[in-house]
mmCIF file of C-alpha atoms in Angstrom:
data_model
loop_
_atom_site.group_PDB
_atom_site.id
_atom_site.type_symbol
_atom_site.label_atom_id
_atom_site.label_comp_id
_atom_site.label_asym_id
_atom_site.label_seq_id
_atom_site.Cartn_x
_atom_site.Cartn_y
_atom_site.Cartn_z
ATOM 1 C CA MET O 1279 276.940 127.046 115.602
ATOM 2 C CA ARG O 1280 278.434 128.400 118.907
ATOM 3 C CA THR O 1281 276.007 130.269 121.074
ATOM 4 C CA LEU O 1282 276.318 133.755 120.950
ATOM 5 C CA ASN O 1283 276.750 134.276 124.960
ATOM 6 C CA PHE O 1284 280.258 133.082 124.340
ATOM 7 C CA ASN O 1285 281.343 136.866 124.494
ATOM 8 C CA LEU O 1286 282.867 137.420 128.123
ATOM 9 C CA ILE O 1287 285.116 139.896 126.577
ATOM 10 C CA ILE O 1288 282.974 141.258 124.207
ATOM 11 C CA THR O 1289 280.032 141.930 125.815
ATOM 12 C CA ILE O 1290 282.258 144.108 128.723
ATOM 13 C CA LEU O 1291 284.144 145.706 125.793
ATOM 14 C CA VAL O 1292 280.617 146.853 123.835
ATOM 15 C CA TYR O 1293 278.316 147.868 126.764
ATOM 16 C CA LYS O 1294 280.591 149.307 129.513
ATOM 17 C CA LEU O 1295 284.078 149.141 128.502
ATOM 18 C CA PHE O 1296 283.654 152.139 126.369
ATOM 19 C CA ALA O 1297 281.456 153.914 128.651
ATOM 20 C CA VAL O 1298 277.688 154.214 128.236
ATOM 21 C CA TYR O 1299 275.023 152.369 126.257
ATOM 22 C CA GLY O 1300 271.995 154.328 125.848
ATOM 23 C CA GLY O 1301 272.155 155.553 128.771
ATOM 24 C CA ASP O 1302 270.570 152.272 130.192
ATOM 25 C CA LEU O 1303 273.089 151.387 132.537
ATOM 26 C CA PRO O 1304 271.960 150.803 136.342
ATOM 27 C CA PRO O 1305 273.199 154.584 138.298
ATOM 28 C CA GLU O 1306 275.396 152.455 140.787
ATOM 29 C CA ILE O 1307 277.891 151.717 137.884
ATOM 30 C CA GLN O 1308 280.427 154.424 137.492
ATOM 31 C CA ASN O 1309 280.816 155.890 133.973
ATOM 32 C CA CYS O 1310 284.132 156.269 132.290
ATOM 33 C CA LYS O 1311 285.158 158.974 129.986
ATOM 34 C CA SER O 1312 287.245 158.131 126.790
ATOM 35 C CA THR O 1313 290.163 159.146 128.325
ATOM 36 C CA ASP O 1314 289.867 156.721 130.897
ATOM 37 C CA ASN O 1315 291.755 153.569 129.754
ATOM 38 C CA ASP O 1316 293.195 152.278 132.526
ATOM 39 C CA GLU O 1317 292.024 152.619 135.995
ATOM 40 C CA CYS O 1318 288.588 153.520 135.545
ATOM 41 C CA ILE O 1319 287.633 150.889 133.003
ATOM 42 C CA ALA O 1320 289.552 148.207 134.410
ATOM 43 C CA ARG O 1321 287.760 149.137 137.967
ATOM 44 C CA THR O 1322 284.399 149.207 136.144
ATOM 45 C CA ILE O 1323 284.682 146.061 134.410
ATOM 46 C CA GLU O 1324 285.223 143.975 137.269
ATOM 47 C CA GLU O 1325 282.665 145.474 139.313
ATOM 48 C CA ILE O 1326 280.104 144.529 136.427
ATOM 49 C CA PHE O 1327 281.060 140.990 136.749
ATOM 50 C CA LYS O 1328 280.832 140.849 140.597
ATOM 51 C CA ARG O 1329 277.685 142.803 140.476
ATOM 52 C CA TYR O 1330 275.772 141.133 137.689
ATOM 53 C CA PRO O 1331 277.306 137.251 137.262
ATOM 54 C CA ASN O 1332 273.639 136.065 136.029
ATOM 55 C CA GLY O 1333 273.722 139.265 133.491
ATOM 56 C CA ASN O 1334 271.698 142.404 133.156
ATOM 57 C CA ALA O 1335 269.125 142.758 130.433
ATOM 58 C CA ASP O 1336 269.093 146.374 130.996
ATOM 59 C CA PHE O 1337 272.125 147.184 129.144
ATOM 60 C CA GLY O 1338 272.678 143.695 127.192
ATOM 61 C CA MET O 1339 274.838 141.764 129.548
ATOM 62 C CA PRO O 1340 274.650 138.129 129.438
ATOM 63 C CA SER O 1341 275.067 135.594 132.025
ATOM 64 C CA VAL O 1342 279.192 134.940 132.851
ATOM 65 C CA ALA O 1343 278.614 132.991 135.452
ATOM 66 C CA ALA O 1344 277.447 130.112 132.888
ATOM 67 C CA LEU O 1345 278.073 130.103 129.422
ATOM 68 C CA ASN O 1346 277.043 127.749 126.716
ATOM 69 C CA PHE O 1347 278.592 126.459 123.881
ATOM 70 C CA THR O 1348 278.056 124.007 120.968
ATOM 71 C CA ASN O 1349 281.055 122.297 118.799
ATOM 72 C CA LEU O 1350 283.946 123.857 120.288
ATOM 73 C CA LYS O 1351 286.996 122.441 119.029
ATOM 74 C CA ILE O 1352 289.653 122.282 121.271
ATOM 75 C CA SER O 1353 292.745 120.694 119.723
ATOM 76 C CA ARG O 1354 293.616 119.241 115.990
ATOM 77 C CA PRO O 1355 295.978 116.545 115.551
ATOM 78 C CA ASN O 1356 299.541 117.527 114.796
ATOM 79 C CA PRO O 1357 301.399 115.179 112.657
ATOM 80 C CA SER O 1358 304.611 116.412 114.019
ATOM 81 C CA SER O 1359 304.053 115.344 117.743
ATOM 82 C CA SER O 1360 303.430 112.218 119.682
ATOM 83 C CA ILE O 1361 300.376 114.001 120.975
ATOM 84 C CA GLN O 1362 298.124 114.160 118.319
ATOM 85 C CA ILE O 1363 294.532 114.921 119.574
ATOM 86 C CA ASN O 1364 291.181 115.832 117.763
ATOM 87 C CA PHE O 1365 289.118 117.111 120.795
ATOM 88 C CA GLU O 1366 285.650 118.309 120.541
ATOM 89 C CA PHE O 1367 283.148 119.717 123.049
ATOM 90 C CA ILE O 1368 279.933 118.814 121.349
ATOM 91 C CA LYS O 1369 278.083 120.666 123.768
ATOM 92 C CA CYS O 1370 279.742 122.606 127.283
ATOM 93 C CA THR O 1371 279.545 124.658 129.387
ATOM 94 C CA MET O 1372 282.097 127.130 131.106
ATOM 95 C CA TYR O 1373 282.259 128.313 134.852
ATOM 96 C CA GLY O 1374 284.265 130.600 136.586
ATOM 97 C CA LEU O 1375 284.359 133.823 134.605
ATOM 98 C CA GLU O 1376 282.353 136.126 137.453
ATOM 99 C CA ASN O 1377 285.209 135.920 139.370
ATOM 100 C CA VAL O 1378 287.907 137.395 136.943
ATOM 101 C CA LYS O 1379 290.282 140.486 138.037
ATOM 102 C CA ILE O 1380 291.020 143.164 135.539
ATOM 103 C CA LEU O 1381 294.728 143.420 135.898
ATOM 104 C CA HIS O 1382 295.021 146.397 132.952
ATOM 105 C CA ALA O 1383 293.061 148.367 129.995
ATOM 106 C CA SER O 1384 294.252 150.446 127.538
ATOM 107 C CA GLY O 1385 293.546 151.908 124.074
ATOM 108 C CA PHE O 1386 289.901 152.387 124.691
ATOM 109 C CA ASP O 1387 289.743 155.708 123.415
ATOM 110 C CA LYS O 1388 288.034 157.030 120.529
ATOM 111 C CA GLU O 1389 290.455 156.437 118.273
ATOM 112 C CA LEU O 1390 290.337 152.663 119.236
ATOM 113 C CA LYS O 1391 293.589 151.865 117.139
ATOM 114 C CA LYS O 1392 294.709 148.995 119.670
ATOM 115 C CA PRO O 1393 292.470 148.266 122.441
ATOM 116 C CA GLN O 1394 294.151 145.834 124.879
ATOM 117 C CA LEU O 1395 293.085 143.801 127.931
ATOM 118 C CA ASP O 1396 295.206 142.027 130.668
ATOM 119 C CA ILE O 1397 292.650 139.555 133.019
ATOM 120 C CA LEU O 1398 293.194 136.771 135.673
ATOM 121 C CA ILE O 1399 290.661 134.244 135.990
ATOM 122 C CA PRO O 1400 291.159 132.215 139.062
ATOM 123 C CA LYS O 1401 289.359 129.200 138.119
ATOM 124 C CA LEU O 1402 287.900 128.506 134.436
ATOM 125 C CA ARG O 1403 286.378 125.049 134.067
ATOM 126 C CA ILE O 1404 284.818 123.607 130.934
ATOM 127 C CA THR O 1405 282.580 120.605 131.243
ATOM 128 C CA GLY O 1406 280.186 118.717 129.045
ATOM 129 C CA TYR O 1407 279.911 115.911 126.404
ATOM 130 C CA TYR O 1408 283.089 115.256 123.966
ATOM 131 C CA GLU O 1409 284.188 113.396 120.967
ATOM 132 C CA SER O 1410 287.914 112.592 120.770
ATOM 133 C CA THR O 1411 289.966 110.608 117.726
ATOM 134 C CA GLY O 1412 293.761 110.784 117.462
ATOM 135 C CA LYS O 1413 297.018 109.319 119.140
ATOM 136 C CA LEU O 1414 298.323 110.017 122.870
ATOM 137 C CA LEU O 1415 301.335 108.646 124.045
ATOM 138 C CA LEU O 1416 301.424 106.503 121.038
ATOM 139 C CA LEU O 1417 298.157 104.735 122.388
ATOM 140 C CA PRO O 1418 294.989 105.154 119.804
ATOM 141 C CA LEU O 1419 291.918 107.588 121.082
ATOM 142 C CA ASN O 1420 288.838 107.037 120.337
ATOM 143 C CA GLY O 1421 286.481 108.382 122.925
ATOM 144 C CA LYS O 1422 283.171 110.384 123.661
ATOM 145 C CA GLY O 1423 281.476 110.799 126.768
ATOM 146 C CA ASN O 1424 281.623 113.513 129.641
ATOM 147 C CA GLY O 1425 284.625 115.629 129.660
ATOM 148 C CA ASP O 1426 285.671 118.261 132.288
ATOM 149 C CA ILE O 1427 288.612 120.928 131.803
ATOM 150 C CA GLU O 1428 289.776 123.367 134.504
ATOM 151 C CA LEU O 1429 292.323 125.803 134.240
ATOM 152 C CA ARG O 1430 293.760 127.675 137.282
ATOM 153 C CA GLU O 1431 294.910 131.046 138.044
ATOM 154 C CA SER O 1432 294.653 131.768 134.285
ATOM 155 C CA LYS O 1433 295.958 135.028 132.682
ATOM 156 C CA PHE O 1434 294.113 135.860 129.639
ATOM 157 C CA HIS O 1435 295.625 138.512 126.910
ATOM 158 C CA ALA O 1436 293.651 140.059 124.123
ATOM 159 C CA SER O 1437 294.451 142.856 121.991
ATOM 160 C CA GLY O 1438 292.786 143.847 118.544
ATOM 161 C CA LYS O 1439 293.440 146.298 115.330
ATOM 162 C CA LEU O 1440 290.719 148.409 114.415
ATOM 163 C CA GLU O 1441 289.418 151.160 111.940
ATOM 164 C CA ILE O 1442 286.780 154.055 111.782
ATOM 165 C CA GLU O 1443 284.627 154.072 108.968
ATOM 166 C CA LYS O 1444 282.134 156.833 108.366
ATOM 167 C CA ARG O 1445 278.705 155.731 107.743
ATOM 168 C CA ASN O 1446 275.293 157.919 107.853
ATOM 169 C CA GLY O 1447 277.457 160.889 109.465
ATOM 170 C CA LYS O 1448 278.859 158.534 112.479
ATOM 171 C CA ASN O 1449 281.833 156.426 113.288
ATOM 172 C CA TYR O 1450 282.182 152.978 113.428
ATOM 173 C CA GLY O 1451 284.735 150.260 114.408
ATOM 174 C CA LYS O 1452 285.647 147.885 111.471
ATOM 175 C CA ILE O 1453 288.166 145.066 112.974
ATOM 176 C CA LYS O 1454 291.172 144.804 111.224
ATOM 177 C CA SER O 1455 292.568 141.781 113.670
ATOM 178 C CA VAL O 1456 292.653 139.851 117.130
ATOM 179 C CA LYS O 1457 295.286 137.925 118.863
ATOM 180 C CA ALA O 1458 294.302 136.216 122.109
ATOM 181 C CA ALA O 1459 296.312 134.295 124.512
ATOM 182 C CA ILE O 1460 295.492 132.688 127.609
ATOM 183 C CA GLU O 1461 298.631 130.781 130.173
ATOM 184 C CA PRO O 1462 297.355 128.939 132.930
ATOM 185 C CA LYS O 1463 299.491 128.069 136.095
ATOM 186 C CA GLN O 1464 297.740 124.778 136.288
ATOM 187 C CA VAL O 1465 295.380 122.253 133.790
ATOM 188 C CA LEU O 1466 293.315 119.424 135.262
ATOM 189 C CA VAL O 1467 291.906 117.369 132.729
ATOM 190 C CA LYS O 1468 288.911 114.686 133.537
ATOM 191 C CA VAL O 1469 287.490 112.746 130.782
ATOM 192 C CA GLU O 1470 285.371 109.467 130.838
ATOM 193 C CA ASN O 1471 285.895 106.871 128.334
ATOM 194 C CA ILE O 1472 288.865 108.193 126.565
ATOM 195 C CA PHE O 1473 289.949 104.968 125.279
ATOM 196 C CA ASN O 1474 286.302 103.260 124.150
ATOM 197 C CA GLY O 1475 285.205 100.885 126.568
ATOM 198 C CA ASN O 1476 288.202 100.642 129.002
ATOM 199 C CA PRO O 1477 287.553 102.770 131.937
ATOM 200 C CA ILE O 1478 290.656 101.623 133.428
ATOM 201 C CA LEU O 1479 293.333 102.517 131.134
ATOM 202 C CA SER O 1480 291.146 105.771 130.979
ATOM 203 C CA GLU O 1481 291.530 106.506 134.407
ATOM 204 C CA THR O 1482 295.417 105.850 134.111
ATOM 205 C CA ILE O 1483 295.805 108.303 131.227
ATOM 206 C CA ASN O 1484 293.588 111.036 133.168
ATOM 207 C CA ASP O 1485 296.566 110.669 135.846
ATOM 208 C CA VAL O 1486 299.245 110.819 133.381
ATOM 209 C CA VAL O 1487 297.639 114.023 131.571
ATOM 210 C CA ASN O 1488 297.449 115.680 135.033
ATOM 211 C CA GLU O 1489 301.149 114.634 135.924
ATOM 212 C CA ASN O 1490 302.359 115.981 132.653
ATOM 213 C CA TRP O 1491 299.791 118.743 131.801
ATOM 214 C CA ARG O 1492 302.361 120.824 130.376
ATOM 215 C CA ASP O 1493 303.186 118.595 127.456
ATOM 216 C CA VAL O 1494 299.339 118.477 126.853
ATOM 217 C CA TRP O 1495 298.626 122.069 127.267
ATOM 218 C CA SER O 1496 301.236 123.004 124.495
ATOM 219 C CA GLU O 1497 299.296 120.850 122.150
ATOM 220 C CA LEU O 1498 296.187 122.384 123.093
ATOM 221 C CA GLN O 1499 297.154 126.103 123.207
ATOM 222 C CA GLU O 1500 297.339 127.026 119.544
ATOM 223 C CA GLY O 1501 293.443 125.702 118.906
ATOM 224 C CA ILE O 1502 292.396 127.476 121.945
ATOM 225 C CA ASN O 1503 293.674 130.728 121.153
ATOM 226 C CA ASN O 1504 292.223 130.773 118.000
ATOM 227 C CA ALA O 1505 288.869 129.564 118.674
ATOM 228 C CA MET O 1506 289.091 132.760 121.173
ATOM 229 C CA GLU O 1507 290.246 135.091 117.990
ATOM 230 C CA MET O 1508 287.818 133.833 115.992
ATOM 231 C CA MET O 1509 284.882 134.556 118.543
ATOM 232 C CA ILE O 1510 286.212 137.864 119.274
ATOM 233 C CA THR O 1511 286.192 138.777 115.995
ATOM 234 C CA GLN O 1512 283.020 137.055 114.819
ATOM 235 C CA ILE O 1513 280.991 138.770 117.864
ATOM 236 C CA MET O 1514 282.548 142.288 118.033
ATOM 237 C CA SER O 1515 282.282 142.969 113.854
ATOM 238 C CA GLY O 1516 278.906 142.231 114.712
ATOM 239 C CA ILE O 1517 278.205 144.873 117.119
ATOM 240 C CA PHE O 1518 280.146 147.187 115.644
ATOM 241 C CA ASN O 1519 278.467 146.929 112.295
ATOM 242 C CA GLU O 1520 275.333 147.445 114.297
ATOM 243 C CA LEU O 1521 276.378 150.420 116.735
ATOM 244 C CA SER O 1522 278.161 153.432 116.695
ATOM 245 C CA ILE O 1523 281.366 154.317 118.256
ATOM 246 C CA ASP O 1524 279.961 157.418 119.193
ATOM 247 C CA ASP O 1525 277.250 156.380 121.498
ATOM 248 C CA PHE O 1526 279.551 154.373 123.779
ATOM 249 C CA TYR O 1527 280.973 157.128 125.566
ATOM 250 C CA SER O 1528 279.957 159.719 127.703
ATOM 251 C CA ASP O 1529 281.953 162.371 126.744
#
């Protein structure tokens, strides 16, 4: 089961994006009104990442400098492709989220019908212990060991469809759907022992993958986006179930 501190986007959406959580935000953080959907919210999210890369317990923000995962499925075999990879990080850490730049935020009013975020991540690195089977360039894969995937200058877009439901006189959010997409300018991969017992072939394949990273990314992209959508839905659903939207705003 993945650890809850996978919520880069979600933590900010809940604890600051909507302006105020229980009046516990530090005074140096600017509060936004429910009508401040763009400049104020984007500026505030970026400021929080810069000020609190290791988290802030006062408003429930975990560390974004190093996020831990377990059993993170990156890709599944595609029978119609020459690249059929079943790749899973058994245990890994993600680095680089503290340097995000918020390009645009919209839809974060009290209706919450379709909130959206556009983010630039200069360097996102996932490193840990992996297991992989499948086929790559007609060569059979059966590897496990240390792996490292680095995404550079990635643009991330997330959007959601929500509805408001009344409970005990308060408004609560209910997620209908989430869509997420990440597009890197470059992907660098370094995995040891991808061909079990053949380090020379493993190193050669690393070089080939990095030279042809777009072809590999086309196979990884759907799995990564789906994983992010499931995580966003799971975490946001739990938070919205417990916390009223009425308490998120300063007005």
